[in-house]
Amino acid sequence: MSPPVAPPGWSRWLVPPAALSVHLSIGQAYAWSVFKPPLESALGLSGTQSALPFQLAIVMLGLSAAFGGTLVERNGPRWAMTVALVCFSSGFLISALGAAVEQYWLIVLGYGFVGGIGLGIGYISPVSTLIKWFPDRPGMATGIAIMGFGGGALIASPWSAQMLESFGSDSSGIALAFLVHGLSYAVFMTLGVLLVRVPRGERPVTGGPSAVEGVQVSARSAVRTPQFWCLWVVLCMNVTAGIGILEKAAPMIKDFFADTSTPVSASAAAGFVALLSAANMAGRIGWSSTSDLIGRKNVYRVYLGVGALMYALIALIGDSSKPLFVLCALVILSFYGGGFATIPAYLKDLFGAYQVGAIHGRLLTAWSTAGVLGPLIVNWIADRQEEAGRHGSSLYTLSLFIMIGLLAVGFVANELVRPVHARHHIPAQREAADAERQQPESAA
């Protein structure tokens, strides 16, 4: 499948909606918790078992993005979006069969393994193309798309809950909900497949910067540089800190104010989670766009330095003021989302646009690591503190200080980032030849 080249006069502003159609769809992953209680009731699963499809999907996201990144670069965005569509939708259809025949392993296979591959390929599918279309504003461009992944749950959560209410929360109702998801997302993602285009030349905007000027580094060479591993640490630390709050948000705010005169109700805790999701989504476009103005290194100084300050405020005086607690948590979650959206542009600054999608895919293994590390730190320490007889905010004080330490490690790693040594640069002739092979003469 050849990459579709934009015809003369094609607006580059049609490409972000194509990316959004994919990211809003695969962002459903953040709404998996809606299906957990019905699955536990219908199939007799434990909480750990009902979480397994989601956990496997996130692991497969990181692995498929890492190992499939080079294929995405070689075959282009339409191929990648098609693979994502087939895998993600098929995952729901296999899960629908599993729920209908009450075979839990089919749900794990479908949503976790097959659907997880769709998550990874879909996540990185538009990154390189967007950066090539918007060499003047790469942070904003990738922020628009990756904002969709953060916002997908805002659509999927109420939609899934409404379907389960209408179809029933037994195995047949869950199966029908999975079926509707699979078919609906297939149609929606098809819009992105049909709409996406790659730019005809190096300068998508007349008089604007070239998409391939400056340093260019291959994905194979990039992973051998200290810059790549510094950014791996930066992303891992930033995500660990954010996901630690996101995964435990509702019980955390209830515990913090349980011993006060104004405890937090279950509905208020749910509203707090919704606010965090909004901050996560807003940070993806807001902070990544800001990085185009102040620079990628500076914006990560904000994420990591100010993030550590927010954690310190929560740990020291967070239980004395609800507005302060909520404000600090919202800022942390905006940094969490912003970190995801800004990292592709940071990679482009260091390694060029040549194989930035493949490099981004390899870097996402930091997300898989953080997805395990963050919840493990917060939950394990809270359980140990509860066993020791502690309660309220003291359940989380130690884990909050650990998060501050991790952010400090990320801050140092960010400061160590330097321009890539010339020995890793690719020859200009090879880059031009590869670009020519990737773009057919006829427009699609």
Coordinates of C-alpha atoms in Angstrom, one line a residue:
M1 CA 0.0 0.0 0.0
S2 CA 1.8 3.1 -1.3
P3 CA 1.7 6.3 0.9
P4 CA -1.0 8.6 -0.6
V5 CA 0.7 11.8 -1.8
A6 CA -1.3 15.0 -1.4
P7 CA -2.4 16.6 -4.7
P8 CA -1.5 20.3 -5.4
G9 CA -3.6 22.6 -3.2
W10 CA -4.3 20.0 -0.5
S11 CA -4.8 21.6 2.9
R12 CA -2.5 20.3 5.6
W13 CA -5.3 21.0 8.1
L14 CA -7.1 18.0 6.8
V15 CA -4.4 15.7 8.2
P16 CA -5.0 16.4 12.0
P17 CA -8.7 15.3 11.7
A18 CA -7.4 12.0 10.0
A19 CA -5.1 11.5 13.0
L20 CA -7.8 12.3 15.5
S21 CA -10.2 9.8 14.0
V22 CA -7.7 7.1 14.9
H23 CA -6.6 8.4 18.3
L24 CA -10.1 9.2 19.5
S25 CA -11.0 5.6 18.7
I26 CA -8.0 3.8 20.3
G27 CA -8.4 6.2 23.3
Q28 CA -11.3 3.9 24.3
A29 CA -8.6 2.0 26.2
Y30 CA -8.8 4.5 29.1
A31 CA -12.5 3.6 29.5
W32 CA -11.9 -0.1 30.1
S33 CA -12.9 0.3 33.7
V34 CA -16.6 0.6 32.6
F35 CA -16.5 -3.1 31.6
K36 CA -14.7 -4.4 34.7
P37 CA -17.7 -4.7 37.1
P38 CA -20.1 -6.3 34.5
L39 CA -17.4 -8.8 33.5
E40 CA -16.6 -9.7 37.1
S41 CA -20.3 -10.3 37.7
A42 CA -21.1 -12.1 34.5
L43 CA -18.1 -14.3 34.3
G44 CA -17.2 -14.6 38.0
L45 CA -13.8 -12.9 37.6
S46 CA -11.7 -11.3 40.3
G47 CA -10.6 -7.6 40.0
T48 CA -7.1 -8.7 38.9
Q49 CA -8.6 -11.0 36.2
S50 CA -10.9 -8.3 34.8
A51 CA -7.9 -5.9 34.6
L52 CA -5.8 -8.3 32.6
P53 CA -7.2 -7.5 29.1
F54 CA -6.3 -3.8 29.7
Q55 CA -2.9 -4.5 31.2
L56 CA -2.0 -6.8 28.2
A57 CA -3.3 -4.1 25.8
I58 CA -0.9 -1.5 27.3
V59 CA 2.0 -3.9 27.2
M60 CA 1.2 -4.8 23.5
L61 CA 0.9 -1.1 22.8
G62 CA 4.5 -0.5 23.8
L63 CA 5.8 -3.7 22.1
S64 CA 4.0 -3.2 18.8
A65 CA 5.0 0.5 18.7
A66 CA 8.6 -0.5 19.3
F67 CA 8.8 -3.4 16.9
G68 CA 6.4 -2.0 14.3
G69 CA 7.8 1.6 14.1
T70 CA 10.1 0.9 11.3
L71 CA 7.3 -0.8 9.3
V72 CA 5.2 2.3 9.8
E73 CA 7.9 4.6 8.5
R74 CA 8.5 2.3 5.5
N75 CA 4.9 1.7 4.5
G76 CA 3.4 5.0 5.3
P77 CA 0.4 6.3 7.4
R78 CA -2.4 4.7 5.4
W79 CA -0.9 1.2 5.8
A80 CA -0.4 1.8 9.5
M81 CA -3.9 3.2 10.1
T82 CA -5.4 0.2 8.2
V83 CA -3.5 -2.2 10.3
A84 CA -4.6 -0.4 13.4
L85 CA -8.2 -0.4 12.2
V86 CA -8.2 -4.1 11.5
C87 CA -6.5 -5.1 14.8
F88 CA -8.4 -2.8 17.1
S89 CA -11.8 -3.6 15.6
S90 CA -11.0 -7.3 15.4
G91 CA -10.0 -7.2 19.0
F92 CA -13.5 -6.1 20.0
L93 CA -15.2 -8.7 17.7
I94 CA -13.1 -11.5 19.2
S95 CA -14.0 -10.2 22.7
A96 CA -17.7 -10.1 21.7
L97 CA -17.5 -13.8 20.8
G98 CA -15.7 -14.5 24.1
A99 CA -18.4 -12.8 26.1
A100 CA -21.2 -14.5 24.1
V101 CA -19.8 -18.0 24.8
E102 CA -18.5 -17.0 28.2
Q103 CA -14.9 -17.7 27.4
Y104 CA -12.7 -15.2 29.3
W105 CA -9.5 -16.2 27.4
L106 CA -11.0 -15.0 24.2
I107 CA -11.6 -11.5 25.7
V108 CA -7.9 -11.5 26.9
L109 CA -6.8 -12.6 23.4
G110 CA -9.1 -10.2 21.6
Y111 CA -8.9 -6.9 23.5
G112 CA -5.5 -7.5 25.1
F113 CA -3.4 -9.1 22.4
V114 CA -5.0 -8.3 19.0
G115 CA -6.5 -5.0 20.1
G116 CA -3.3 -4.0 21.9
I117 CA -1.4 -4.3 18.6
G118 CA -3.9 -2.0 17.0
L119 CA -3.3 0.4 19.9
G120 CA 0.4 0.6 19.4
I121 CA 0.4 0.8 15.6
G122 CA -2.5 3.3 15.7
Y123 CA -0.8 5.5 18.3
I124 CA 2.4 6.1 16.2
S125 CA 0.7 5.9 12.8
P126 CA 0.2 9.7 12.3
V127 CA 3.2 11.1 14.2
S128 CA 5.8 11.2 11.4
T129 CA 3.3 12.5 8.9
L130 CA 2.1 15.3 11.1
I131 CA 5.7 16.4 11.8
K132 CA 6.4 16.5 8.1
W133 CA 3.3 18.5 7.4
F134 CA 3.9 20.9 10.3
P135 CA 7.7 21.5 10.5
D136 CA 7.0 25.0 11.8
R137 CA 4.8 23.8 14.6
P138 CA 5.5 20.1 15.4
G139 CA 4.5 20.3 19.0
M140 CA 1.0 21.7 18.2
A141 CA 0.5 19.1 15.4
T142 CA 1.4 16.0 17.5
G143 CA -0.5 17.5 20.4
I144 CA -3.7 17.7 18.4
A145 CA -3.5 14.0 17.6
I146 CA -2.3 12.7 20.9
M147 CA -5.0 14.9 22.6
G148 CA -7.4 12.5 21.0
F149 CA -6.0 9.5 22.8
G150 CA -6.5 11.3 26.1
G151 CA -10.0 12.4 25.2
G152 CA -11.2 9.1 23.7
A153 CA -12.4 7.9 27.1
L154 CA -14.5 11.0 27.6
I155 CA -16.6 9.7 24.7
A156 CA -16.2 6.0 25.3
S157 CA -17.0 6.0 29.0
P158 CA -20.6 7.3 28.9
W159 CA -21.3 5.6 25.6
S160 CA -20.2 2.2 26.9
A161 CA -22.2 2.7 30.2
Q162 CA -25.3 3.6 28.2
M163 CA -25.0 0.5 26.0
L164 CA -24.6 -1.7 29.0
E165 CA -27.6 -0.1 30.6
S166 CA -29.6 -0.7 27.4
F167 CA -28.3 -4.1 26.4
G168 CA -27.9 -5.4 30.0
S169 CA -24.8 -6.2 31.9
D170 CA -24.9 -10.0 31.5
S171 CA -22.7 -11.8 29.1
S172 CA -24.9 -11.3 26.1
G173 CA -25.3 -7.6 26.8
I174 CA -21.5 -7.2 27.1
A175 CA -21.0 -9.2 23.9
L176 CA -23.4 -6.8 22.1
A177 CA -21.7 -3.8 23.5
F178 CA -18.3 -5.2 22.3
L179 CA -19.8 -5.9 18.8
V180 CA -21.1 -2.3 18.5
H181 CA -17.8 -0.9 19.6
G182 CA -15.9 -3.0 17.0
L183 CA -18.1 -2.0 14.1
S184 CA -18.5 1.6 15.0
Y185 CA -14.8 2.2 15.5
A186 CA -14.1 0.4 12.2
V187 CA -16.3 3.0 10.4
F188 CA -14.8 6.0 12.3
M189 CA -11.2 4.9 11.7
T190 CA -11.9 4.4 8.0
L191 CA -12.3 8.2 7.8
G192 CA -8.7 8.6 8.8
V193 CA -7.5 5.9 6.4
L194 CA -9.2 7.7 3.5
L195 CA -8.3 11.2 4.5
V196 CA -4.6 10.9 5.4
R197 CA -2.0 12.2 2.9
V198 CA 1.8 12.7 2.9
P199 CA 3.2 16.0 1.7
R200 CA 4.4 16.2 -1.9
G201 CA 7.7 17.9 -1.1
E202 CA 10.0 18.9 1.7
R203 CA 8.2 22.2 2.1
P204 CA 4.5 21.7 2.7
V205 CA 4.0 25.5 3.2
T206 CA 5.4 27.8 0.6
G207 CA 8.2 29.8 2.1
G208 CA 8.1 27.7 5.3
P209 CA 10.8 25.5 6.7
S210 CA 11.8 22.2 5.2
A211 CA 10.6 19.0 6.9
V212 CA 13.9 17.3 6.5
E213 CA 16.4 20.1 7.1
G214 CA 19.0 19.8 9.9
V215 CA 20.2 16.7 11.6
Q216 CA 18.7 13.3 10.5
V217 CA 19.3 10.1 12.4
S218 CA 18.0 6.6 11.6
A219 CA 16.0 4.7 14.2
R220 CA 18.8 2.0 14.5
S221 CA 21.4 4.7 15.2
A222 CA 19.1 6.7 17.6
V223 CA 18.8 3.9 20.1
R224 CA 22.6 3.8 20.4
T225 CA 22.8 7.4 21.5
P226 CA 22.7 8.7 25.1
Q227 CA 20.1 11.3 24.0
F228 CA 17.6 8.5 23.3
W229 CA 18.1 6.9 26.7
C230 CA 18.0 10.3 28.5
L231 CA 14.6 10.9 26.9
W232 CA 13.5 7.4 27.8
V233 CA 14.2 8.2 31.4
V234 CA 12.5 11.6 31.1
L235 CA 9.3 10.1 29.7
C236 CA 9.3 7.1 32.1
M237 CA 9.6 9.4 35.1
N238 CA 7.0 11.9 34.0
V239 CA 4.5 9.2 33.1
T240 CA 5.2 7.2 36.4
A241 CA 4.4 10.4 38.4
G242 CA 1.2 11.2 36.5
I243 CA -0.2 7.7 36.3
G244 CA 0.4 7.2 40.0
I245 CA -2.3 9.7 40.7
L246 CA -4.6 8.9 37.7
E247 CA -4.9 5.2 38.6
K248 CA -5.7 5.9 42.2
A249 CA -7.5 9.2 41.9
A250 CA -10.9 8.5 43.4
P251 CA -9.8 6.5 46.5
M252 CA -6.9 8.9 47.0
I253 CA -9.0 12.1 47.4
K254 CA -11.4 10.2 49.6
D255 CA -8.6 9.0 51.9
F256 CA -7.0 12.4 52.1
F257 CA -10.1 14.0 53.5
A258 CA -11.7 11.1 55.3
D259 CA -10.6 12.4 58.7
T260 CA -11.7 16.0 58.1
S261 CA -15.0 17.7 58.7
T262 CA -15.7 17.7 55.0
P263 CA -15.2 14.2 53.6
V264 CA -15.4 13.6 49.9
S265 CA -18.4 11.6 48.6
A266 CA -18.3 9.0 45.9
S267 CA -20.0 11.3 43.4
A268 CA -17.5 14.1 44.2
A269 CA -14.6 11.6 43.7
A270 CA -16.0 10.6 40.3
G271 CA -16.2 14.3 39.4
F272 CA -12.6 14.7 40.4
V273 CA -11.6 11.8 38.1
A274 CA -13.5 13.6 35.2
L275 CA -11.6 16.8 36.0
L276 CA -8.3 14.9 35.8
S277 CA -9.2 13.5 32.5
A278 CA -10.0 16.9 31.2
A279 CA -6.7 18.3 32.5
N280 CA -4.9 15.3 30.9
M281 CA -6.5 16.1 27.5
A282 CA -6.0 19.9 27.7
G283 CA -2.3 19.5 28.7
R284 CA -1.7 17.5 25.5
I285 CA -2.5 20.3 23.2
G286 CA -1.8 23.3 25.5
W287 CA 1.7 22.3 26.8
S288 CA 2.8 20.8 23.5
S289 CA 1.9 24.0 21.7
T290 CA 3.7 26.0 24.3
S291 CA 6.8 23.9 23.6
D292 CA 6.9 25.4 20.1
L293 CA 7.4 28.8 21.7
I294 CA 9.7 28.1 24.6
G295 CA 11.5 25.0 23.4
R296 CA 11.2 21.3 24.3
K297 CA 13.9 21.2 26.9
N298 CA 12.4 24.2 28.8
V299 CA 8.9 22.7 28.8
Y300 CA 10.2 19.5 30.3
R301 CA 11.9 21.5 32.9
V302 CA 8.4 22.8 33.8
Y303 CA 6.8 19.3 33.7
L304 CA 9.5 17.8 36.0
G305 CA 10.5 20.7 38.2
V306 CA 7.0 22.2 38.8
G307 CA 5.6 18.7 38.9
A308 CA 7.9 17.9 41.8
L309 CA 6.7 21.1 43.6
M310 CA 3.1 20.1 43.1
Y311 CA 3.7 16.7 44.7
A312 CA 5.5 18.3 47.6
L313 CA 2.5 20.6 48.2
I314 CA 0.2 17.6 48.2
A315 CA 2.4 15.6 50.5
L316 CA 3.0 18.4 53.0
I317 CA -0.3 20.4 53.1
G318 CA -2.6 18.7 50.6
D319 CA -5.0 17.4 53.3
S320 CA -5.6 20.9 54.7
S321 CA -7.2 22.3 51.6
K322 CA -9.4 20.6 49.0
P323 CA -8.9 23.4 46.4
L324 CA -5.1 23.1 46.8
F325 CA -5.2 19.3 46.5
V326 CA -7.4 19.5 43.3
L327 CA -5.3 22.3 41.7
C328 CA -2.0 20.5 42.3
A329 CA -3.5 17.2 40.9
L330 CA -4.8 19.0 37.8
V331 CA -1.5 20.6 37.1
I332 CA 0.3 17.2 37.5
L333 CA -2.1 15.5 35.1
S334 CA -1.7 18.3 32.6
F335 CA 2.0 17.7 32.7
Y336 CA 1.3 14.0 32.3
G337 CA -0.6 14.6 29.1
G338 CA 1.8 17.2 27.9
G339 CA 4.7 14.9 28.3
F340 CA 3.1 12.4 25.9
A341 CA 2.3 15.0 23.3
T342 CA 5.6 16.9 23.4
I343 CA 8.0 13.9 23.2
P344 CA 7.6 13.3 19.4
A345 CA 8.6 17.0 18.7
Y346 CA 11.5 16.6 21.1
L347 CA 12.6 13.5 19.2
K348 CA 12.3 15.4 15.9
D349 CA 14.5 18.2 17.3
L350 CA 17.2 15.8 18.2
F351 CA 17.0 13.1 15.5
G352 CA 15.2 14.9 12.6
A353 CA 12.0 13.8 10.8
Y354 CA 13.7 11.0 8.8
Q355 CA 12.5 8.1 11.0
V356 CA 10.9 9.9 13.9
G357 CA 7.9 7.6 14.0
A358 CA 10.1 4.5 14.4
I359 CA 12.2 6.3 17.1
H360 CA 9.0 7.3 18.9
G361 CA 7.7 3.7 18.8
R362 CA 10.9 2.5 20.5
L363 CA 10.7 5.2 23.1
L364 CA 7.1 4.2 24.1
T365 CA 8.5 1.2 25.9
A366 CA 9.1 3.8 28.7
W367 CA 5.3 4.1 28.8
S368 CA 4.9 0.3 29.3
T369 CA 7.4 0.4 32.1
A370 CA 5.8 3.4 33.8
G371 CA 2.3 1.8 33.4
V372 CA 3.5 -0.9 35.7
L373 CA 5.8 1.1 38.0
G374 CA 3.5 4.0 38.9
P375 CA 0.4 2.0 40.1
L376 CA 2.7 -0.5 41.8
I377 CA 4.4 2.2 43.9
V378 CA 1.2 3.9 45.0
N379 CA -0.8 0.7 45.6
W380 CA 1.9 -1.4 47.3
I381 CA 2.9 1.4 49.7
A382 CA -0.7 2.2 50.5
D383 CA -1.4 -1.4 51.3
R384 CA 1.6 -1.7 53.5
Q385 CA 0.8 1.5 55.3
E386 CA -2.8 0.3 55.9
E387 CA -1.5 -2.9 57.3
A388 CA 0.7 -0.9 59.7
G389 CA -2.5 0.8 61.0
R390 CA -2.1 4.2 59.2
H391 CA -5.0 5.9 57.5
G392 CA -6.0 9.1 55.6
S393 CA -3.3 11.0 53.8
S394 CA -0.5 9.1 55.6
L395 CA -1.3 6.1 53.3
Y396 CA 0.3 8.1 50.4
T397 CA 3.0 10.3 52.0
L398 CA 5.9 8.0 51.3
S399 CA 4.8 7.3 47.7
L400 CA 4.4 11.0 47.0
F401 CA 8.0 11.6 48.1
I402 CA 9.2 8.7 45.9
M403 CA 7.4 10.5 43.0
I404 CA 9.3 13.7 43.8
G405 CA 12.6 11.7 43.7
L406 CA 11.6 10.1 40.3
L407 CA 10.8 13.5 38.9
A408 CA 14.2 14.8 40.1
V409 CA 15.9 11.9 38.2
G410 CA 13.9 12.9 35.1
F411 CA 14.9 16.5 35.5
V412 CA 18.6 15.6 35.6
A413 CA 18.2 13.3 32.6
N414 CA 16.6 16.2 30.7
E415 CA 19.5 18.5 31.6
L416 CA 21.9 15.9 30.2
V417 CA 20.4 16.0 26.7
R418 CA 22.8 17.4 24.2
P419 CA 22.8 17.6 20.3
V420 CA 23.5 14.2 18.7
H421 CA 27.1 13.6 17.7
A422 CA 27.8 13.8 14.0
R423 CA 28.9 10.2 13.7
H424 CA 25.2 9.2 14.1
H425 CA 24.0 11.5 11.2
I426 CA 22.9 9.8 8.0
P427 CA 24.3 10.9 4.6
A428 CA 22.1 13.4 2.8
Q429 CA 22.1 11.3 -0.3
R430 CA 20.7 8.2 1.5
E431 CA 18.0 10.3 3.1
A432 CA 16.9 11.8 -0.3
A433 CA 16.9 8.3 -1.9
D434 CA 14.7 6.9 0.9
A435 CA 12.3 9.8 0.6
E436 CA 12.0 9.3 -3.1
R437 CA 11.3 5.6 -2.7
Q438 CA 8.6 6.3 -0.1
Q439 CA 6.7 8.8 -2.3
P440 CA 5.2 7.6 -5.6
E441 CA 4.9 10.0 -8.5
S442 CA 1.2 9.9 -8.8
A443 CA -1.1 11.5 -6.2
A444 CA -3.7 9.4 -4.4

